[in-house]
Amino acid sequence: MRFVSTRGNSPALTLSESIAQGLAPDGGLYVPEIFPNVSPGKDAVLSLQHVAQILLSPFFVGDALEDQLHEIIEEAFDFPIPLVDMKGESALLELFHGPSAAFKDVGARFLASVVSRLERGHEKPLTILVATSGDTGGAVAAAFHNKPGVRVVVLYPDGKVSKRQAHQLSCWGDNIQTFAVKGVFDDCQRIVKEAFQDEWFQKTFRLSSANSINVGRLLPQACYHAWASLEYYRRTGRAPGLVIPSGNLGNALAAIWAREMGFPIREVLLAVNANEPLLAWYKTGDYIPKPAIATLANAMDVGAPSNMERLLSKFSYSELQHFLRVDGVSDSEIEDLIRRGEKDWGHVFCPHTACGIVALERVSTEDWVVCATAHPAKFETIVEPLIHKEVSVPPALDELLKRPAHATQIEPQLDALKKAMS
Ligand SMILES: *Cc1c(COP(=O)(O)O)cnc(C)c1O
């Protein structure tokens, strides 16, 4: 299987080569050349790991790591991802039982497993630059901490993430370095993109990325969407739609890829926050990126979703109309939903998952799987005042919060990062 750039001006690579590259040399993003139909039939009863093996195998054909896929899957999918029934023919896919309590643990662990295998035998360590709006950095840092031959540099927007998120981003040390950028997430993302095109950075480091611009994050995410759709079908005899709280569109694109590969996903509903470029595009067909604005669902505070380029390279607007919808959720709707989440749905939701539930409440059709993208305890400063009680902290997160934390503040310019890293 070959991976090509969305901009069509870079050589085709294998999966592990494109993972090691991150961004393609022409500035585009790597995508698989084709999506083979691999769905094992709607009635199959399979574990998540087994679905992952079926879905990922074709992408590893001819790859240097082809014979290690089984071990990679074991390392990446090493925590439970339950599909919990909810009222009204719907279910919650709980993606937050990993070390950083958000769905990004899956992609980050897969990436870390692949990259550390590729790094065996290199002299100069690989430097992974990661811009985070809150959750990516924690997942990537947890996944790569103390992996030999790799160093991770995390950039997050200072003051724009929750206290527990900030702690999770900066409690590592060793091979993990954390910078608090005086700006918004889009500044962090821009600095990373600039670094990749900067001569000094290219000369000084062997660079890679771990953002959802890295195709190694997307493919493992397709696995849990595929598994959840099969499992929902097994329980009900009907193909579900997926509700996906979205920012950079990494999770949603993975769902669309799983659908392309024949898994029983009826349609995909993107729940976005007050950042409106996606919603405006859905309504008009015009995609106009904007600066990000801060909302309660901060991991979705993205004004220029990086995976839009992948989405639009594969599908026309009119093709997407057949299976994609977008709904926008305001901060006051998020607050209202969190307040009544336990009474109306039997769950305390994080602000991102709350966007998904609000979108679910507004659709008229049934059979939806909503992705619960993070644990509410990660966003305690938002959730607890609304529900007037404490959210208990899951053990893995509790462990991290006990470690000492340190981040270095920098101005939102590439030069500031250069100075801090020289
Ligand atoms: C990253 C994140 C999102 C958005 O996912 P994308 O892949 O960027 O669309 C939603 N919720 C949570 C909790 C996240 O961490």
Coordinates of N, CA and C in Angstrom, one line a residue, residues 1-3 13-19 31-38 51-66 69 110 215 218-220 222-223 254 257-258 260-261 263:
M1 N 0.8 -1.2 0.0 CA 0.0 0.0 0.0 C 0.9 1.3 0.0
R2 N 0.5 2.2 -0.8 CA 1.3 3.4 -0.9 C 0.5 4.6 -0.3
F3 N 1.2 5.6 0.3 CA 0.6 6.8 0.8 C 1.1 8.0 0.0
L13 N 4.9 7.0 -0.5 CA 5.7 6.3 0.6 C 4.9 5.1 1.2
T14 N 5.6 4.3 1.9 CA 4.9 3.3 2.7 C 4.3 3.9 3.9
L15 N 3.5 3.2 4.7 CA 2.9 3.8 5.9 C 3.9 4.2 6.9
S16 N 4.9 3.4 7.2 CA 5.8 3.8 8.2 C 6.7 4.9 7.7
E17 N 7.0 5.0 6.4 CA 7.7 6.1 5.9 C 6.9 7.4 6.0
S18 N 5.6 7.4 5.8 CA 4.8 8.6 5.8 C 4.6 9.0 7.3
I19 N 4.5 8.0 8.2 CA 4.5 8.3 9.6 C 5.7 9.1 10.1
V31 N -2.2 10.5 2.7 CA -3.4 9.8 2.7 C -3.2 8.4 2.0
P32 N -3.9 7.4 2.3 CA -3.7 6.1 1.6 C -4.2 6.3 0.2
E33 N -3.5 5.6 -0.8 CA -3.9 5.7 -2.2 C -5.3 5.2 -2.4
I34 N -5.6 4.1 -1.7 CA -7.0 3.6 -1.9 C -7.5 3.1 -0.5
F35 N -8.8 2.9 -0.4 CA -9.4 2.3 0.8 C -10.0 1.0 0.4
P36 N -9.3 -0.1 0.7 CA -9.9 -1.4 0.3 C -11.1 -1.7 1.2
N37 N -12.1 -2.4 0.6 CA -13.2 -2.8 1.4 C -12.8 -4.1 2.2
V38 N -12.8 -3.9 3.5 CA -12.4 -5.1 4.3 C -13.4 -5.5 5.3
V51 N -10.7 -6.4 15.0 CA -11.1 -5.5 14.0 C -9.9 -4.6 13.5
A52 N -9.1 -4.2 14.5 CA -7.9 -3.4 14.2 C -7.0 -4.2 13.2
Q53 N -6.8 -5.5 13.5 CA -6.0 -6.3 12.7 C -6.5 -6.4 11.2
I54 N -7.8 -6.6 11.1 CA -8.5 -6.6 9.8 C -8.4 -5.3 9.0
L55 N -8.7 -4.2 9.8 CA -8.7 -2.9 9.1 C -7.3 -2.4 8.7
L56 N -6.3 -2.7 9.6 CA -5.0 -2.1 9.4 C -4.1 -2.9 8.5
S57 N -4.4 -4.3 8.4 CA -3.5 -5.1 7.6 C -3.2 -4.6 6.2
P58 N -4.2 -4.2 5.4 CA -3.9 -3.8 4.1 C -2.9 -2.6 4.0
F59 N -3.0 -1.7 5.0 CA -2.1 -0.6 5.0 C -0.7 -0.9 5.3
F60 N -0.4 -2.1 5.9 CA 0.9 -2.5 6.2 C 1.5 -3.5 5.2
V61 N 0.8 -3.8 4.1 CA 1.3 -4.7 3.1 C 2.6 -4.0 2.5
G62 N 3.7 -4.7 2.5 CA 4.9 -4.2 2.0 C 5.6 -3.2 2.9
D63 N 5.1 -3.0 4.1 CA 5.8 -2.1 5.0 C 6.9 -2.7 5.8
A64 N 7.9 -1.9 6.2 CA 9.0 -2.5 7.0 C 8.5 -3.1 8.3
L65 N 7.3 -2.7 8.8 CA 6.8 -3.2 10.1 C 5.7 -4.2 9.9
E66 N 5.5 -4.7 8.6 CA 4.4 -5.5 8.3 C 4.2 -6.7 9.3
L69 N 2.7 -5.9 13.1 CA 1.4 -5.2 13.3 C 0.7 -5.8 14.5
F110 N -0.5 4.3 19.3 CA -0.2 3.6 18.1 C 1.1 4.2 17.4
V215 N -0.6 10.8 9.7 CA -1.5 9.7 9.3 C -1.5 8.5 10.3
L218 N -4.5 8.7 12.6 CA -5.8 8.6 12.0 C -6.2 7.1 11.9
L219 N -5.4 6.3 11.3 CA -5.7 4.9 11.0 C -6.2 4.1 12.3
P220 N -5.5 4.2 13.4 CA -6.0 3.5 14.6 C -7.3 4.0 15.1
A222 N -9.7 4.9 13.2 CA -10.7 4.3 12.3 C -11.1 2.9 12.9
C223 N -10.2 2.3 13.6 CA -10.5 0.9 14.2 C -11.6 0.9 15.2
A254 N -11.3 9.8 10.5 CA -11.1 8.4 10.7 C -12.4 7.6 10.6
W257 N -13.2 7.3 6.9 CA -12.4 6.3 6.3 C -12.9 4.9 6.6
A258 N -13.3 4.7 7.9 CA -13.9 3.3 8.2 C -15.1 3.1 7.4
E260 N -15.7 4.2 4.4 CA -15.2 3.9 3.0 C -14.8 2.5 2.9
M261 N -14.3 1.9 4.0 CA -13.8 0.5 4.0 C -14.9 -0.5 4.2
F263 N -17.5 -0.6 6.6 CA -18.1 -0.9 7.9 C -19.4 -0.2 8.0

